[in-house]
Short mmCIF file of C-alpha atoms in Angstrom, two decimals:
data_model
loop_
_atom_site.label_atom_id
_atom_site.label_comp_id
_atom_site.label_asym_id
_atom_site.label_seq_id
_atom_site.Cartn_x
_atom_site.Cartn_y
_atom_site.Cartn_z
CA UNK A 1 8.65 13.12 -2.01
CA UNK A 2 6.31 16.51 -1.86
CA UNK A 3 3.84 14.76 -4.32
CA UNK A 4 3.55 11.51 -2.34
CA UNK A 5 2.77 13.86 0.23
CA UNK A 6 -0.30 15.58 -1.18
CA UNK A 7 -1.42 12.58 -3.54
CA UNK A 8 -1.45 10.11 -0.16
CA UNK A 9 -2.90 13.08 2.03
CA UNK A 10 -6.16 12.60 -0.34
CA UNK A 11 -5.87 8.42 -0.44
CA UNK A 12 -6.17 8.76 3.19
CA UNK A 13 -9.36 11.43 2.75
CA UNK A 14 -10.48 8.78 0.23
CA UNK A 15 -10.19 5.51 2.08
CA UNK A 16 -11.94 7.11 5.07
CA UNK A 17 -14.92 8.96 2.94
CA UNK A 18 -16.05 5.82 -0.11
CA UNK A 19 -16.27 3.11 3.10
CA UNK A 20 -18.08 6.08 5.50
CA UNK A 21 -20.67 6.74 2.28
CA UNK A 22 -21.27 3.23 1.95
CA UNK A 23 -22.17 2.55 6.20
CA UNK A 24 -24.61 4.98 5.57
CA UNK A 25 -26.33 2.99 2.50
CA UNK A 26 -26.21 -0.56 3.94
CA UNK A 27 -25.26 -2.27 7.42
CA UNK A 28 -24.35 -5.47 5.59
CA UNK A 29 -20.45 -6.21 6.65
CA UNK A 30 -19.80 -7.79 2.67
CA UNK A 31 -21.32 -4.94 1.19
CA UNK A 32 -19.15 -2.31 2.82
CA UNK A 33 -15.72 -4.87 2.36
CA UNK A 34 -16.40 -5.58 -1.07
CA UNK A 35 -15.53 -0.82 -1.34
CA UNK A 36 -12.65 -2.10 0.53
CA UNK A 37 -11.74 -5.00 -1.85
CA UNK A 38 -12.94 -2.52 -5.43
CA UNK A 39 -10.19 0.02 -4.62
CA UNK A 40 -7.11 -2.57 -4.03
CA UNK A 41 -8.55 -4.47 -6.89
CA UNK A 42 -6.07 -3.58 -9.54
CA UNK A 43 -3.59 -3.76 -8.05
CA UNK A 44 -4.45 -8.10 -8.44
CA UNK A 45 -5.54 -7.09 -12.03
CA UNK A 46 -3.24 -4.80 -13.45
CA UNK A 47 0.35 -4.96 -11.74
CA UNK A 48 2.01 -6.33 -13.79
CA UNK A 49 0.69 -4.52 -17.07
CA UNK A 50 1.42 -1.69 -15.80
CA UNK A 51 4.96 -2.94 -14.67
CA UNK A 52 5.79 -2.88 -18.27
CA UNK A 53 4.76 0.25 -18.75
CA UNK A 54 6.15 1.91 -15.94
CA UNK A 55 9.84 0.06 -17.73
CA UNK A 56 8.87 1.44 -21.24
CA UNK A 57 7.64 4.79 -20.90
CA UNK A 58 7.97 8.31 -19.14
CA UNK A 59 7.70 7.69 -15.70
CA UNK A 60 6.90 11.44 -14.69
CA UNK A 61 4.20 11.78 -17.08
CA UNK A 62 2.94 8.71 -16.15
CA UNK A 63 2.05 10.02 -12.98
CA UNK A 64 0.84 12.78 -14.38
CA UNK A 65 -1.75 10.82 -16.03
CA UNK A 66 -2.76 8.83 -13.30
CA UNK A 67 -3.55 12.21 -10.99
CA UNK A 68 -5.50 13.60 -14.24
CA UNK A 69 -7.46 10.52 -13.79
CA UNK A 70 -7.89 10.46 -9.91
CA UNK A 71 -9.20 14.52 -10.22
CA UNK A 72 -11.64 13.38 -13.54
CA UNK A 73 -13.00 10.13 -11.59
CA UNK A 74 -13.44 12.27 -8.12
CA UNK A 75 -14.98 15.37 -9.72
CA UNK A 76 -17.41 12.57 -11.26
CA UNK A 77 -18.26 11.36 -8.06
CA UNK A 78 -19.03 14.76 -6.11
CA UNK A 79 -21.57 15.77 -9.05
CA UNK A 80 -23.00 12.35 -8.75
CA UNK A 81 -23.48 13.37 -4.83
CA UNK A 82 -24.56 16.29 -5.67
CA UNK A 83 -27.81 15.04 -7.74
CA UNK A 84 -28.36 12.36 -4.82
CA UNK A 85 -27.85 9.56 -7.43
CA UNK A 86 -24.92 7.57 -5.11
CA UNK A 87 -25.23 3.86 -4.78
CA UNK A 88 -23.31 1.09 -4.10
CA UNK A 89 -22.36 0.25 -7.49
CA UNK A 90 -21.16 4.02 -8.38
CA UNK A 91 -18.81 3.59 -5.19
CA UNK A 92 -17.23 0.47 -6.60
CA UNK A 93 -16.87 1.75 -9.73
CA UNK A 94 -15.33 5.25 -8.82
CA UNK A 95 -13.24 2.75 -5.99
CA UNK A 96 -12.11 0.77 -8.70
CA UNK A 97 -10.70 3.45 -11.54
CA UNK A 98 -8.73 5.67 -8.47
CA UNK A 99 -7.19 1.93 -7.62
CA UNK A 100 -6.41 1.79 -10.98
CA UNK A 101 -4.84 5.37 -10.60
CA UNK A 102 -3.20 3.95 -7.54
CA UNK A 103 -1.40 1.40 -9.65
CA UNK A 104 -0.05 3.60 -12.18
CA UNK A 105 0.97 6.27 -9.63
CA UNK A 106 2.59 3.65 -6.93
CA UNK A 107 4.86 2.08 -9.54
CA UNK A 108 6.05 5.01 -10.83
CA UNK A 109 7.14 6.06 -7.59
CA UNK A 110 8.95 3.36 -7.11
CA UNK A 111 11.06 3.27 -10.03
CA UNK A 112 11.82 7.02 -9.58
CA UNK A 113 13.32 6.41 -6.53
CA UNK A 114 16.85 4.60 -7.65
CA UNK A 115 16.83 7.45 -10.86
CA UNK A 116 17.92 10.24 -8.31
CA UNK A 117 18.77 8.84 -5.41
CA UNK A 118 22.32 7.25 -4.82
CA UNK A 119 22.57 4.01 -3.64
CA UNK A 120 24.17 5.37 -0.06
CA UNK A 121 20.96 7.22 0.34
CA UNK A 122 18.16 5.03 -0.43
CA UNK A 123 17.73 4.03 2.89
CA UNK A 124 16.62 7.34 3.93
CA UNK A 125 15.01 8.42 1.03
CA UNK A 126 13.16 4.69 0.96
CA UNK A 127 12.38 6.54 4.35
CA UNK A 128 11.02 9.67 3.58
CA UNK A 129 9.26 8.88 0.92
CA UNK A 130 7.17 5.36 3.61
CA UNK A 131 7.08 8.25 6.41
CA UNK A 132 5.59 11.10 3.78
CA UNK A 133 3.38 7.91 2.73
CA UNK A 134 2.14 6.64 6.24
CA UNK A 135 2.51 10.84 7.59
CA UNK A 136 -0.25 11.43 5.19
CA UNK A 137 -2.30 8.56 3.92
CA UNK A 138 -2.85 7.29 7.37
CA UNK A 139 -2.13 10.06 9.73
CA UNK A 140 -3.38 12.62 8.21
CA UNK A 141 -5.48 11.96 5.44
CA UNK A 142 -7.91 9.37 7.53
CA UNK A 143 -7.61 12.52 10.76
CA UNK A 144 -9.55 14.35 7.65
CA UNK A 145 -11.29 12.55 5.82
CA UNK A 146 -13.22 11.73 9.09
CA UNK A 147 -13.58 15.45 9.71
CA UNK A 148 -14.48 16.55 6.30
CA UNK A 149 -17.18 13.19 6.19
CA UNK A 150 -18.65 14.41 9.68
CA UNK A 151 -19.17 18.21 8.12
CA UNK A 152 -20.61 16.71 4.50
CA UNK A 153 -20.44 13.62 1.95
CA UNK A 154 -19.57 16.26 -0.50
CA UNK A 155 -17.22 18.59 1.44
CA UNK A 156 -15.36 15.20 1.95
CA UNK A 157 -14.95 14.29 -1.41
CA UNK A 158 -14.38 18.07 -3.80
CA UNK A 159 -11.16 18.18 -0.80
CA UNK A 160 -10.16 15.07 -2.44
CA UNK A 161 -10.19 16.55 -5.79
CA UNK A 162 -8.63 19.20 -4.92
CA UNK A 163 -5.77 17.94 -3.75
CA UNK A 164 -4.70 15.06 -6.46
CA UNK A 165 -5.27 18.54 -8.40
CA UNK A 166 -2.10 20.42 -6.63
CA UNK A 167 -0.02 17.17 -6.83
CA UNK A 168 -0.15 17.37 -11.12
CA UNK A 169 1.37 21.17 -10.12
CA UNK A 170 3.67 19.56 -7.65
CA UNK A 171 5.16 17.29 -10.76
CA UNK A 172 6.20 20.23 -12.71
CA UNK A 173 8.51 21.14 -10.38
CA UNK A 174 10.02 17.30 -10.31
CA UNK A 175 13.44 17.82 -13.00
CA UNK A 176 15.40 15.16 -14.87
CA UNK A 177 15.38 12.16 -17.07
CA UNK A 178 12.63 9.33 -15.91
CA UNK A 179 12.63 7.81 -18.93
CA UNK A 180 13.63 3.85 -18.81
CA UNK A 181 16.82 2.33 -20.96
CA UNK A 182 15.07 1.96 -24.23
CA UNK A 183 14.32 -1.71 -24.91
CA UNK A 184 14.52 -3.82 -28.56
CA UNK A 185 11.86 -3.50 -30.29
CA UNK A 186 10.57 -6.59 -31.03
CA UNK A 187 10.13 -7.51 -27.47
CA UNK A 188 6.27 -7.96 -27.01
CA UNK A 189 4.30 -7.17 -23.67
CA UNK A 190 3.94 -10.67 -22.70
CA UNK A 191 7.67 -11.21 -22.53
CA UNK A 192 8.24 -8.38 -20.54
CA UNK A 193 5.64 -9.78 -18.21
CA UNK A 194 6.99 -13.66 -18.11
CA UNK A 195 11.16 -11.73 -17.36
CA UNK A 196 9.45 -9.45 -14.58
CA UNK A 197 7.96 -12.68 -13.56
CA UNK A 198 10.59 -14.98 -13.65
CA UNK A 199 13.08 -12.44 -11.92
CA UNK A 200 11.26 -12.26 -8.64
CA UNK A 201 10.62 -16.44 -8.89
CA UNK A 202 14.44 -16.81 -8.82
CA UNK A 203 15.62 -15.28 -6.33
CA UNK A 204 14.65 -16.82 -3.00
CA UNK A 205 14.86 -14.17 -0.87
CA UNK A 206 12.71 -11.80 -2.98
CA UNK A 207 10.46 -14.50 -3.55
CA UNK A 208 9.90 -15.51 0.25
CA UNK A 209 9.77 -11.59 0.81
CA UNK A 210 6.71 -11.40 -1.41
CA UNK A 211 4.69 -14.33 -0.03
CA UNK A 212 4.93 -13.70 3.08
CA UNK A 213 4.32 -9.95 3.48
CA UNK A 214 0.96 -10.69 0.68
CA UNK A 215 -0.35 -12.53 3.54
CA UNK A 216 0.36 -9.76 5.83
CA UNK A 217 -1.43 -7.67 3.13
CA UNK A 218 -4.34 -9.92 3.19
CA UNK A 219 -4.46 -8.90 7.48
CA UNK A 220 -4.37 -5.36 6.55
CA UNK A 221 -6.90 -6.05 3.73
CA UNK A 222 -9.43 -7.72 6.80
CA UNK A 223 -8.60 -4.67 8.85
CA UNK A 224 -9.81 -2.04 6.72
CA UNK A 225 -12.66 -3.69 5.17
CA UNK A 226 -14.23 -4.84 8.64
CA UNK A 227 -13.26 -1.71 10.93
CA UNK A 228 -15.30 1.02 9.44
CA UNK A 229 -18.72 -1.13 10.67
CA UNK A 230 -17.34 -2.54 13.88
CA UNK A 231 -15.99 0.98 14.67
CA UNK A 232 -20.03 2.65 13.19
CA UNK A 233 -21.79 -0.11 14.71
CA UNK A 234 -20.12 -1.81 17.82
CA UNK A 235 -17.70 0.52 19.08
CA UNK A 236 -19.98 3.67 18.39
CA UNK A 237 -17.58 5.75 16.58
CA UNK A 238 -18.60 8.71 14.47
CA UNK A 239 -16.52 9.47 11.56
CA UNK A 240 -14.10 11.48 13.18
CA UNK A 241 -13.86 9.59 15.96
CA UNK A 242 -12.90 6.72 12.92
CA UNK A 243 -11.09 8.71 11.10
CA UNK A 244 -8.73 8.83 14.31
CA UNK A 245 -8.89 5.56 15.11
CA UNK A 246 -7.35 5.11 11.52
CA UNK A 247 -4.74 7.76 12.04
CA UNK A 248 -3.34 5.57 14.99
CA UNK A 249 -1.97 3.24 12.20
CA UNK A 250 -0.56 6.46 10.13
CA UNK A 251 1.23 7.49 13.75
CA UNK A 252 3.19 3.98 14.22
CA UNK A 253 4.17 4.60 10.06
CA UNK A 254 6.06 7.86 11.41
CA UNK A 255 7.27 6.69 14.34
CA UNK A 256 8.69 3.86 12.08
CA UNK A 257 10.21 5.85 9.76
CA UNK A 258 11.34 8.15 11.80
CA UNK A 259 13.14 5.56 13.32
CA UNK A 260 14.03 2.53 10.97
CA UNK A 261 17.74 3.85 10.25
CA UNK A 262 17.37 3.40 14.05
CA UNK A 263 15.97 0.62 14.52
CA UNK A 264 18.28 -1.38 12.40
CA UNK A 265 21.99 -0.43 13.82
CA UNK A 266 20.22 -1.54 17.00
CA UNK A 267 18.47 -4.66 16.07
CA UNK A 268 19.09 -5.28 12.74
CA UNK A 269 17.25 -5.19 9.52
CA UNK A 270 16.39 -8.90 9.70
CA UNK A 271 14.31 -8.14 13.10
CA UNK A 272 13.37 -4.70 12.61
CA UNK A 273 11.43 -6.32 9.65
CA UNK A 274 9.99 -9.37 11.74
CA UNK A 275 8.15 -6.73 14.11
CA UNK A 276 5.80 -6.44 11.35
CA UNK A 277 4.99 -9.52 11.95
CA UNK A 278 3.94 -9.25 15.54
CA UNK A 279 2.42 -5.54 15.09
CA UNK A 280 0.02 -7.02 12.19
CA UNK A 281 -0.97 -9.55 14.37
CA UNK A 282 -1.92 -7.35 17.25
CA UNK A 283 -3.38 -5.39 15.07
CA UNK A 284 -6.42 -7.43 13.72
CA UNK A 285 -5.99 -9.55 16.73
CA UNK A 286 -7.19 -6.85 19.12
CA UNK A 287 -10.84 -5.92 18.30
CA UNK A 288 -11.17 -9.77 18.36
CA UNK A 289 -10.41 -9.47 21.76
CA UNK A 290 -11.64 -6.11 23.07
CA UNK A 291 -13.96 -3.43 22.66
CA UNK A 292 -11.57 -1.49 24.65
CA UNK A 293 -10.73 1.76 22.07
CA UNK A 294 -7.41 2.36 23.35
CA UNK A 295 -6.13 -1.04 22.95
CA UNK A 296 -7.59 -1.41 19.70
CA UNK A 297 -5.94 2.19 18.64
CA UNK A 298 -2.70 1.34 20.14
CA UNK A 299 -2.37 -2.22 18.56
CA UNK A 300 -3.42 -0.48 15.46
CA UNK A 301 0.27 2.44 16.31
CA UNK A 302 1.89 -1.20 16.51
CA UNK A 303 1.08 -2.38 13.13
CA UNK A 304 1.45 1.13 11.46
CA UNK A 305 5.11 1.11 12.59
CA UNK A 306 6.00 -2.55 11.41
CA UNK A 307 4.50 -1.38 8.36
CA UNK A 308 6.46 1.01 7.70
CA UNK A 309 10.08 -1.13 8.91
CA UNK A 310 9.10 -3.74 7.09
CA UNK A 311 8.30 -1.11 3.33
CA UNK A 312 11.57 0.65 3.90
CA UNK A 313 13.49 -2.26 4.62
CA UNK A 314 12.10 -4.44 1.55
CA UNK A 315 12.83 -1.53 -0.96
CA UNK A 316 16.02 -1.15 0.31
CA UNK A 317 17.30 -4.49 -0.31
CA UNK A 318 14.63 -4.91 -3.80
CA UNK A 319 16.48 -1.90 -5.42
CA UNK A 320 20.23 -2.86 -4.08
CA UNK A 321 19.35 -6.15 -5.66
CA UNK A 322 16.85 -5.50 -8.86
CA UNK A 323 18.75 -3.88 -12.05
CA UNK A 324 17.44 -0.44 -13.17
CA UNK A 325 15.81 -1.64 -16.27
CA UNK A 326 13.66 -4.33 -14.34
CA UNK A 327 12.51 -2.54 -11.52
CA UNK A 328 8.67 -1.16 -12.34
CA UNK A 329 8.77 -4.72 -13.84
CA UNK A 330 9.74 -6.34 -10.59
CA UNK A 331 7.73 -4.27 -8.20
CA UNK A 332 4.49 -4.63 -10.52
CA UNK A 333 5.26 -8.61 -9.73
CA UNK A 334 6.39 -8.01 -6.35
CA UNK A 335 2.83 -5.77 -5.40
CA UNK A 336 0.84 -8.76 -7.13
CA UNK A 337 1.48 -10.62 -4.75
CA UNK A 338 1.39 -7.91 -1.86
CA UNK A 339 -0.93 -5.15 -2.55
CA UNK A 340 -3.27 -7.89 -5.07
CA UNK A 341 -3.37 -10.15 -1.41
CA UNK A 342 -5.08 -6.65 -0.06
CA UNK A 343 -8.62 -7.21 -1.78
CA UNK A 344 -8.70 -11.00 -1.54
CA UNK A 345 -8.07 -10.88 2.37
CA UNK A 346 -10.87 -7.78 2.26
CA UNK A 347 -13.36 -10.18 0.28
CA UNK A 348 -12.88 -13.03 2.56
CA UNK A 349 -13.12 -10.97 5.39
CA UNK A 350 -16.36 -10.28 3.92
CA UNK A 351 -17.63 -13.88 3.84
CA UNK A 352 -16.02 -14.95 7.15
CA UNK A 353 -17.73 -12.04 8.89
CA UNK A 354 -20.57 -13.06 7.06
CA UNK A 355 -20.50 -16.23 8.62
CA UNK A 356 -19.14 -16.19 12.27
CA UNK A 357 -19.22 -12.68 12.45
CA UNK A 358 -16.10 -9.60 12.48
CA UNK A 359 -14.52 -10.92 16.04
CA UNK A 360 -14.34 -14.71 14.49
CA UNK A 361 -12.86 -13.07 10.97
CA UNK A 362 -10.75 -10.77 13.20
CA UNK A 363 -8.87 -13.72 15.13
CA UNK A 364 -8.45 -16.07 11.84
CA UNK A 365 -6.94 -13.30 10.64
CA UNK A 366 -4.21 -13.34 13.84
CA UNK A 367 -3.59 -16.45 14.12
CA UNK A 368 -2.11 -15.96 9.86
CA UNK A 369 0.25 -13.70 10.61
CA UNK A 370 1.26 -15.60 13.76
CA UNK A 371 2.53 -18.81 11.53
CA UNK A 372 4.27 -16.03 9.20
CA UNK A 373 7.25 -16.76 11.93
CA UNK A 374 8.26 -19.96 10.87
CA UNK A 375 8.84 -19.61 7.29
CA UNK A 376 10.39 -15.43 7.98
CA UNK A 377 13.11 -17.21 10.24
CA UNK A 378 13.87 -19.78 7.64
CA UNK A 379 14.60 -17.22 5.01
CA UNK A 380 15.49 -14.27 5.73
CA UNK A 381 18.39 -15.09 7.33
CA UNK A 382 21.47 -13.15 7.47
CA UNK A 383 23.30 -14.60 4.98
CA UNK A 384 20.11 -13.94 2.42
CA UNK A 385 20.39 -10.25 3.50
CA UNK A 386 23.86 -9.43 2.63
CA UNK A 387 24.07 -11.94 -0.30
CA UNK A 388 25.27 -10.23 -3.69
CA UNK A 389 23.11 -8.30 -6.24
CA UNK A 390 23.80 -11.23 -8.32
CA UNK A 391 22.68 -14.61 -5.34
CA UNK A 392 19.71 -16.13 -7.20
#
């Protein structure tokens, strides 16, 4: 969890710093939205192949490689910034490389948890991991990121590189065996890719969850892509204030992680996950309806809380239903449809905002989130949620 915490703080700083740096180079919503799109595009392009890697090689070693890559990329961005040669193409390339490293790191972490935690303790472990992701990546990271960018872009990027370097050192404390079971030497990469997709497609509950969260993830992509411009141009926020606004997401995520067990007992797993639909709809609807910063922040809080409730429960369900030797490929296949939807949402939001404005784009994505209520109630039934691992 320490690795997750320190690297997610760096992720949070990065996701604030790069879009804000882009706003200093252009005031057009399309190019600014493209920064968020480029950060998440590797999920769409490489997730399946990374899943094969995670199911074939030592997962701890892959974490090391991913984090060392992050250190190198951030160091290069600091050097470019120091020479005064920073441009939008340079930001896009750096964001793409950082996104690729994130795919490897997050897929490896998801596959490590079942190896280290007994089944009865996985909900709690997933809550701690999700809590660390949101507390650090969505709360502390954006807050610190906004402050650092206000003090100096070079300081923000340099501190991010240092945090990833600390993550490399933390991995030295992770002991145990994290290599997957041996695979037949005749198994091709293509065959293994198909196995992960086939497993997801044949399981109605997992397939339905992936489809619904892809729409919700697209809404998150739209929000994160457009908010830098909305916050600085329409709301008149500075970098530090924008970081505070993003921290509302993380604050909601922290509350979600701390309360998920209690909420599951009170409402049941099904309605706990349904909260994500309502929270996401509120999050993207608020900037379309009001300029009140308190209302937008409160809606972001609800979105962050709902997102964590979904994440913890979805991971627990998948770890119960998916065999350990398939978990890397399944996680990659599922995230192809979830995280892969983030750049699509970001890109679509940029196009729509150019045509009808940011408020119109937020309104359309809010309607899309609300539309997921019908398939949710049909797919995530009480029977499906309690089915045995072999149910298809």
